[in-house]
Tab-separated table of C-alpha atoms in Angstrom:
chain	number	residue	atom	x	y	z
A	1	UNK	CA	-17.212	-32.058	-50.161
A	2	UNK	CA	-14.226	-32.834	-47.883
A	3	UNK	CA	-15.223	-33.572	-44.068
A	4	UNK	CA	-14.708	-30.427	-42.124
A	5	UNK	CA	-12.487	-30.378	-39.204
A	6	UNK	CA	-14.339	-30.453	-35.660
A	7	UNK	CA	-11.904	-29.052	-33.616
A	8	UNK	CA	-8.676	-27.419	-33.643
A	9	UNK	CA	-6.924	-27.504	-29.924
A	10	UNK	CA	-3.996	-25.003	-29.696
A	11	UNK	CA	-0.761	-26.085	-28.125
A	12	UNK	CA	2.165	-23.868	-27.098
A	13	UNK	CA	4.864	-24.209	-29.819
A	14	UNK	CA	8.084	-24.200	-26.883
A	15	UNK	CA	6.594	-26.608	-24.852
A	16	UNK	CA	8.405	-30.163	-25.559
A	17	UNK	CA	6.133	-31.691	-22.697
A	18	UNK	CA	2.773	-30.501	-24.632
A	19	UNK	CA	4.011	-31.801	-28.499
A	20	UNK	CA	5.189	-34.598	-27.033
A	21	UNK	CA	1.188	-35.270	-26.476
A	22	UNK	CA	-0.334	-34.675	-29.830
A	23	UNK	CA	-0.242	-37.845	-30.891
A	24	UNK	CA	-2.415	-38.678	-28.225
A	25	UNK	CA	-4.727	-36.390	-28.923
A	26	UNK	CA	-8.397	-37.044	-30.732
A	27	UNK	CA	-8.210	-33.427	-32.169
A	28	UNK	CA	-9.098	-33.634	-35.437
A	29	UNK	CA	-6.694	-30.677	-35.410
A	30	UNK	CA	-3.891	-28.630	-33.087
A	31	UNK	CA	-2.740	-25.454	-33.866
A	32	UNK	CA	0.842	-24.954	-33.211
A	33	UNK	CA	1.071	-21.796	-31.365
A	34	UNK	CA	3.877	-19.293	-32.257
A	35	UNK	CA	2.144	-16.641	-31.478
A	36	UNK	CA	0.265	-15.584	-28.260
A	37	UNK	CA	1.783	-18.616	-26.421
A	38	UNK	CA	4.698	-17.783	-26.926
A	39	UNK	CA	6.866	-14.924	-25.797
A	40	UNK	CA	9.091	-12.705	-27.729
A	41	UNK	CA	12.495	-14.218	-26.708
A	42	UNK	CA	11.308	-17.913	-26.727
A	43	UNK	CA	9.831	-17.781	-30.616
A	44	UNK	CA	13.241	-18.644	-32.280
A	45	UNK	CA	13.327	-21.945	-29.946
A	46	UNK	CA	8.961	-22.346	-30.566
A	47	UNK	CA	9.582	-21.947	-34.559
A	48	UNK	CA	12.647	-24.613	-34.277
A	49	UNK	CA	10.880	-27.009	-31.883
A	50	UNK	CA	7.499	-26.952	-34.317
A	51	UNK	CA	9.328	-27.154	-37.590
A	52	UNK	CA	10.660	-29.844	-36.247
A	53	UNK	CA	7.898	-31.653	-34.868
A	54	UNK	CA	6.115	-31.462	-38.385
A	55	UNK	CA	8.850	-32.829	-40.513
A	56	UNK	CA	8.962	-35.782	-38.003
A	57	UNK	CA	5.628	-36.588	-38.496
A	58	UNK	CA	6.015	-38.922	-41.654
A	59	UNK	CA	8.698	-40.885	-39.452
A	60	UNK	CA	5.772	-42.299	-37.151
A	61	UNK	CA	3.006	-42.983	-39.434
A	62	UNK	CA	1.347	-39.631	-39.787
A	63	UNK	CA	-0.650	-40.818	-37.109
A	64	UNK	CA	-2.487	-37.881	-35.137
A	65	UNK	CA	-4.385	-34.898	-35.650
A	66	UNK	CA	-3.949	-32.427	-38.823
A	67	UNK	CA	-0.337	-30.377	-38.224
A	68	UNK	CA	-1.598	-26.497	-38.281
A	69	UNK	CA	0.952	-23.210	-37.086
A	70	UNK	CA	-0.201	-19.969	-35.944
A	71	UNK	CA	2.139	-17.431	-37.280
A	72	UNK	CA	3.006	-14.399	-35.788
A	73	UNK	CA	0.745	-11.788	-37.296
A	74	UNK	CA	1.825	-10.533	-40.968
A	75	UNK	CA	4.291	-7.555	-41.087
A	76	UNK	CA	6.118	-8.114	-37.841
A	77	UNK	CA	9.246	-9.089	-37.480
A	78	UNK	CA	8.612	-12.912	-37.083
A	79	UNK	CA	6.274	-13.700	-39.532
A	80	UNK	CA	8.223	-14.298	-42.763
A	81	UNK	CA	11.032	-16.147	-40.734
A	82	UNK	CA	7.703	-17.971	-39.494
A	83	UNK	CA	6.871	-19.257	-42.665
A	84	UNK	CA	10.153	-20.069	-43.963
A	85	UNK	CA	10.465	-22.240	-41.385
A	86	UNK	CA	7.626	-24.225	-41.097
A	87	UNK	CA	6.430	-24.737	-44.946
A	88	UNK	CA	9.477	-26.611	-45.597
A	89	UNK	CA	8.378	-29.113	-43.342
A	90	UNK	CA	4.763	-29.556	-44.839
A	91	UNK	CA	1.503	-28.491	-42.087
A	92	UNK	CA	-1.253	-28.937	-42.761
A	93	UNK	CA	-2.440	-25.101	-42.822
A	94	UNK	CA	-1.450	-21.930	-41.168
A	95	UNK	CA	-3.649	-19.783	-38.937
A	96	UNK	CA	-2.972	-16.312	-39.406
A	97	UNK	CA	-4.307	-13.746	-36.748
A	98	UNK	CA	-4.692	-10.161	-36.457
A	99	UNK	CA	-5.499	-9.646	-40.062
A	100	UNK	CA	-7.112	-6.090	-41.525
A	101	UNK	CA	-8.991	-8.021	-44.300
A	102	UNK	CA	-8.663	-10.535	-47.434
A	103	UNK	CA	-5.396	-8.849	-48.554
A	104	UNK	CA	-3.442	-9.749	-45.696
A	105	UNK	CA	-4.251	-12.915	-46.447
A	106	UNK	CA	-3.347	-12.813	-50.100
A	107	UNK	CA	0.138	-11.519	-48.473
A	108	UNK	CA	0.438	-14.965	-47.202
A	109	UNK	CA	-1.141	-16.895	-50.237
A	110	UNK	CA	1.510	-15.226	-52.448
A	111	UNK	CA	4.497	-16.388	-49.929
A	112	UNK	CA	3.093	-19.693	-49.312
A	113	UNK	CA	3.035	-20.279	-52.962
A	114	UNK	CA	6.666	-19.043	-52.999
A	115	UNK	CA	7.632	-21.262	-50.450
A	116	UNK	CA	5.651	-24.491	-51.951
A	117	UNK	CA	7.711	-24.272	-54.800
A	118	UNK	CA	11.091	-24.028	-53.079
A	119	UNK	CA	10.419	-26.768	-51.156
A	120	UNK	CA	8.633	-28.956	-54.157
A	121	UNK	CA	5.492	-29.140	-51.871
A	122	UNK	CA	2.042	-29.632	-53.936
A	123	UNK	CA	0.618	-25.899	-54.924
A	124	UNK	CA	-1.960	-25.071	-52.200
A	125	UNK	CA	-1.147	-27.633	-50.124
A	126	UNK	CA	-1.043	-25.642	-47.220
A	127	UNK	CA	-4.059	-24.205	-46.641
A	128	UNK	CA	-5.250	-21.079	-44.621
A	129	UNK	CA	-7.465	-19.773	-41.746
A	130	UNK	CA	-7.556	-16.018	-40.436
A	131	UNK	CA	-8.759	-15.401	-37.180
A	132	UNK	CA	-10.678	-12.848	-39.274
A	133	UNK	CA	-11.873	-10.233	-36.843
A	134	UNK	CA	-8.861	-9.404	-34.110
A	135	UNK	CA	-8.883	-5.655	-34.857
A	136	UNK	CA	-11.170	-2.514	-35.524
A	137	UNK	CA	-11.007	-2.548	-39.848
A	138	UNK	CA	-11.268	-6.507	-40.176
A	139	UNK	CA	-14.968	-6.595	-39.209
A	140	UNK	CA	-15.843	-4.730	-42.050
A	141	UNK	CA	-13.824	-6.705	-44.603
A	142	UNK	CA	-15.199	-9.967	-43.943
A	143	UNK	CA	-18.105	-9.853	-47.102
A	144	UNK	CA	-15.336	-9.639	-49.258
A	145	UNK	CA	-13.026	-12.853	-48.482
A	146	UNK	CA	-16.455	-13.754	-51.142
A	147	UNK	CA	-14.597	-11.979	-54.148
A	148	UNK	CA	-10.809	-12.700	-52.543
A	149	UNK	CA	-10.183	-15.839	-54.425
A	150	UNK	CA	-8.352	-17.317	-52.300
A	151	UNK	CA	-8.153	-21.085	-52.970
A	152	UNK	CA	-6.354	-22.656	-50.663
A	153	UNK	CA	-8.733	-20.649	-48.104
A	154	UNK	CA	-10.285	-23.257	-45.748
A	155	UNK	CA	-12.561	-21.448	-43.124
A	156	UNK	CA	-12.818	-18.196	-41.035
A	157	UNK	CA	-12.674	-17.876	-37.528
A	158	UNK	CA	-13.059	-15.170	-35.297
A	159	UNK	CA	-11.550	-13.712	-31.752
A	160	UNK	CA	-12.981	-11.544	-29.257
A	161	UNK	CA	-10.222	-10.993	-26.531
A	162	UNK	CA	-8.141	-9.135	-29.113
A	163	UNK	CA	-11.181	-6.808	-30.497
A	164	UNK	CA	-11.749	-6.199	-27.169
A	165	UNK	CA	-8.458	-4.697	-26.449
A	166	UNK	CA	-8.258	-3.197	-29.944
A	167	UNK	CA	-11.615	-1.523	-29.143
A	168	UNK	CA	-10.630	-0.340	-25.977
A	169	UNK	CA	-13.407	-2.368	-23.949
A	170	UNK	CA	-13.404	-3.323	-20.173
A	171	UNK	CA	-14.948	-6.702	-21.543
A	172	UNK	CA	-16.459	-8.344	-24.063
A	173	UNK	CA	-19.347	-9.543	-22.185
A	174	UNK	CA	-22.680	-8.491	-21.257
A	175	UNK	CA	-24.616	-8.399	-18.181
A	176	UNK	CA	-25.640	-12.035	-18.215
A	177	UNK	CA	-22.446	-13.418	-19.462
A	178	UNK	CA	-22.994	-13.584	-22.989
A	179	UNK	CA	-21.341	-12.247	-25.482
A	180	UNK	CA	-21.615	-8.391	-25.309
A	181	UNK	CA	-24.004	-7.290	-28.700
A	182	UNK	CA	-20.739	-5.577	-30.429
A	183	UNK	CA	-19.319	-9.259	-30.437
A	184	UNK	CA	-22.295	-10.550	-31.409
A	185	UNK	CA	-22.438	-8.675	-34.515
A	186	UNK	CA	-19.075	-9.779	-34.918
A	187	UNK	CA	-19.306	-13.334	-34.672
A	188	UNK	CA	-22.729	-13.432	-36.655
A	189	UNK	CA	-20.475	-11.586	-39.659
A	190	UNK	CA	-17.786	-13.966	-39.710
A	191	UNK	CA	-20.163	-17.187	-39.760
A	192	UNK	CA	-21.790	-15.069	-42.950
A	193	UNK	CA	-18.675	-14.120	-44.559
A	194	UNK	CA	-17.319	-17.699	-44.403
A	195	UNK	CA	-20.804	-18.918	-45.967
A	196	UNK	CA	-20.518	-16.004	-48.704
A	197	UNK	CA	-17.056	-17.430	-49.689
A	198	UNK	CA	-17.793	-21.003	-49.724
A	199	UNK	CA	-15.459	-21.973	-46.744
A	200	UNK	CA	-16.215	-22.996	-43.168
A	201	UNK	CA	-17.045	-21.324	-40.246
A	202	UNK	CA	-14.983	-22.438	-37.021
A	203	UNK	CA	-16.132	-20.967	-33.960
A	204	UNK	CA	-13.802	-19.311	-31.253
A	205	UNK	CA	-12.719	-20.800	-27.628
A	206	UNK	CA	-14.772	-21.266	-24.690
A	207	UNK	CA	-12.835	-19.549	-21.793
A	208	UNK	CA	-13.859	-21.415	-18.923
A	209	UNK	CA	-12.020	-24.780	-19.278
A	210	UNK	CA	-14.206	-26.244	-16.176
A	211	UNK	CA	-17.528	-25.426	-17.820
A	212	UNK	CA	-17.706	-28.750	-19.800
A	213	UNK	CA	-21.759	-28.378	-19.633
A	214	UNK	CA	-21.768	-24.698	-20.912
A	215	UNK	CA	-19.048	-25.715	-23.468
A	216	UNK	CA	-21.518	-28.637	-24.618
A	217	UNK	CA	-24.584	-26.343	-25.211
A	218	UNK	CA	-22.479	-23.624	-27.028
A	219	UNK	CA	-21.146	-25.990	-29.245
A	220	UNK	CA	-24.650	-27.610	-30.000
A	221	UNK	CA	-25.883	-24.311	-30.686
A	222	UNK	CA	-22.730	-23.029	-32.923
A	223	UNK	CA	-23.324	-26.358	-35.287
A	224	UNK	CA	-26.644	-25.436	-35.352
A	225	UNK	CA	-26.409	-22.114	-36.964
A	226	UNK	CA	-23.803	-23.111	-39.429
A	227	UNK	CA	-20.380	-23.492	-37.669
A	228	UNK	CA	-18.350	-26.442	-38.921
A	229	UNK	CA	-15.910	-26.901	-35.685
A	230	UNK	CA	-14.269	-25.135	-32.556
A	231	UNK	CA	-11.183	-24.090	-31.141
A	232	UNK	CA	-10.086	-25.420	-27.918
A	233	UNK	CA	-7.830	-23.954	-25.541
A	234	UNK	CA	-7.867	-27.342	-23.539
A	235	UNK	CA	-7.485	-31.138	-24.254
A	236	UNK	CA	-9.536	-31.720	-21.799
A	237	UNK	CA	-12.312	-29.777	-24.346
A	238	UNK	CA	-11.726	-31.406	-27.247
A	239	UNK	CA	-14.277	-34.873	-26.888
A	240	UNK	CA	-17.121	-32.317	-26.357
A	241	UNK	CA	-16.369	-30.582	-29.079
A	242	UNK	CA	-16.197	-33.457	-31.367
A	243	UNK	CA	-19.251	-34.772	-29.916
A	244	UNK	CA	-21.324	-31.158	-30.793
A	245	UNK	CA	-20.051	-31.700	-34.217
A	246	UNK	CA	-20.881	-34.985	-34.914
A	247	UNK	CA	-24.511	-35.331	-36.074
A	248	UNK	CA	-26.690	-37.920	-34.404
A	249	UNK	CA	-27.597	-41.524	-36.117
A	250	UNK	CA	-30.793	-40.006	-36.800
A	251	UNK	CA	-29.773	-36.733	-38.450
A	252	UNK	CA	-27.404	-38.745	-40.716
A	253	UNK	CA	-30.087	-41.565	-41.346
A	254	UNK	CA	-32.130	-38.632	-42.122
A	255	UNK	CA	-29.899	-36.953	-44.523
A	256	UNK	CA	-29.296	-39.738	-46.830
A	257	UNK	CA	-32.603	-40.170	-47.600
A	258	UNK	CA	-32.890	-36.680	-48.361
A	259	UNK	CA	-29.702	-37.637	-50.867
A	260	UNK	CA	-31.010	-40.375	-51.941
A	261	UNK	CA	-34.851	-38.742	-52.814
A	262	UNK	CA	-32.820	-36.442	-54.949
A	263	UNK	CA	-30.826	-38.965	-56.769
A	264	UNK	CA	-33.715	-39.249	-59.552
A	265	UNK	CA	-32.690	-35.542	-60.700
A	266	UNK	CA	-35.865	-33.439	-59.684
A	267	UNK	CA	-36.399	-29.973	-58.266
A	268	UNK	CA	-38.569	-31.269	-55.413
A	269	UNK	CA	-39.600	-34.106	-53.330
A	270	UNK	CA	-41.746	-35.411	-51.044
A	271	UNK	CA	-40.513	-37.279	-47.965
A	272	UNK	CA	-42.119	-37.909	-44.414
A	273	UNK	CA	-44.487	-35.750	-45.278
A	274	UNK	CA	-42.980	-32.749	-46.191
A	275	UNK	CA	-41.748	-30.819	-49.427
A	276	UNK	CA	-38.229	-30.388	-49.534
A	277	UNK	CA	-36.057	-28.882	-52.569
A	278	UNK	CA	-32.296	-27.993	-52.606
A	279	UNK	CA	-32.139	-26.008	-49.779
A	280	UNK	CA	-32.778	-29.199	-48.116
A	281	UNK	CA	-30.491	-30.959	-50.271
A	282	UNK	CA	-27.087	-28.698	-49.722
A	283	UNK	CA	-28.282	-28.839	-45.881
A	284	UNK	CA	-28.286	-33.078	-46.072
A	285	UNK	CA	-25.149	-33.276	-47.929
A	286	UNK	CA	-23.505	-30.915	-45.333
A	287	UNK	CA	-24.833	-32.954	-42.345
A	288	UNK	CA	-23.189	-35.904	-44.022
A	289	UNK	CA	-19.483	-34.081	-44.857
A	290	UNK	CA	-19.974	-33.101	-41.005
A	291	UNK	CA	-20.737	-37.053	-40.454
A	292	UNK	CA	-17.525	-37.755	-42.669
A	293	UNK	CA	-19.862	-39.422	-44.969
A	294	UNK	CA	-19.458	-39.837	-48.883
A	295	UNK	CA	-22.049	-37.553	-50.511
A	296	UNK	CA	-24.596	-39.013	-53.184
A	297	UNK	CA	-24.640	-36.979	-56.220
């Protein structure tokens, strides 16, 4: 079990200043943006600037977070000359965002696979994410990203400002500032459907950049119900995402005893008091992948 990545901040792929800072950066991830972040006449210079960025990585030591792109969504104009571009210089993964469902993602698969080839890259070296929810059919494809088999697949995420405009709401809030129930439902699928497919769960951006406290709590309470990591939309959001990732001493103290309990091959066992089988067991071996611990077998 690999360690998952905590957090994935975006940066703006035609912004010099802002890749000059990634190296900086205790991201476990960026996403560089050639999508939303950029606009329509600047994504020849973005695609340029970020290919280049990538292939220079090796030149100082790899040092940094994980090297991910957001394409420009599948079937528009940019996103083959997207691809093209950046696989030859190796990222890490691609995000790709306003999918219908699994098969848009196999659209990529099938070109990335192309592309790893040309370039004598690894097969599945680059892996994937979807922002799996962005418009009105995608929702109700996410169960089946279970069946897709898609390999180099790495996690689902979700978006609600999109939906929301695909939907034709006023907001995607409710009354106390919450998410509204429709995006709810939504969220609660994807977290699900990443589960059902044996791939993580990243959960979307916290809009209010100042709102370190309410970013803290969301984050505590994402981990809790089975998200893996979080986008950020701000550096300045990154530390408390890492730290709402990162189990506690005692929840990874914990966890390898529950490992170690197991290690003697047995359905169930008894520790602190309480009978614990392999539910228990997956759930310690996840809290130590989160921990970036070695797993006991």
């Amino acid at each position: 079990m690999t360690t998952p990545i905590r957090s994935f901040l975006f940066v703006p792929g035609d912004s010099e200043r802002k890749l000059a800072k990634i190296a900086e950066s205790s991201a476990d991830a960026v996403i560089l943006d050639l999508e939303d972040a950029v606009s329509a006449t600047r994504k020849p210079l973005a695609r340029q600037l970020v290919t280049e960025y990538i292939a220079a990585r090796p030149a100082v030591g790899g040092r940094g977070p994980q090297l991910w792109v957001r394409m420009n969504p599948i079937g528009t104009e940019h996103a083959l000359p997207d691809l093209a571009a950046v696989v030859a210089a190796g990222p890490a993964g691609i995000m790709i965002p306003k999918i219908d469902g699994p098969h848009d993602v196999s659209r990529v698969h099938h070109y990335l696979e192309m592309l790893e080839a040309a370039h004598g890259l690894p097969p599945g070296s680059v892996r994937v994410m979807p922002v799996a929810t962005e418009t009105a059919r995608a929702p109700f494809r996410l169960g089946e990203f279970a069946e897709a088999g898609i390999d180099r697949l790495y996690g689902l995420t979700w978006g609600a400002e999109d939906l929301s405009a695909a939907l034709g709401a006023s907001t995607n809030l409710g009354p106390d500032g919450t998410w509204a129930t429709t995006y709810q439902l939504v969220r609660s699928l994807t977290l699900i459907g990443a589960r059902a497919a044996d791939v993580e769960a990243v959960e979307t951006l916290y809009v209010d950049i100042r709102d370190d406290h309410g970013l803290a709590e969301s984050s505590r309470r994402a981990r809790a119900e089975g998200f893996s990591g979080r986008i950020a939309i701000h550096p300045g959001q990154v530390d408390t995402i890492n730290a709402a990732f990162t189990p506690s001493a005692d929840e990874v103290d914990f966890a390898e005893r529950v490992v170690a309990a197991f290690a003697a091959d047995v359905g169930t066992v008894a520790l602190d008091g309480k009978m614990l089988d392999f539910p228990h067991l997956r759930q310690a071996r996840r809290v130590l992948a989160l921990a970036g611990r070695e797993r006991t077998d």
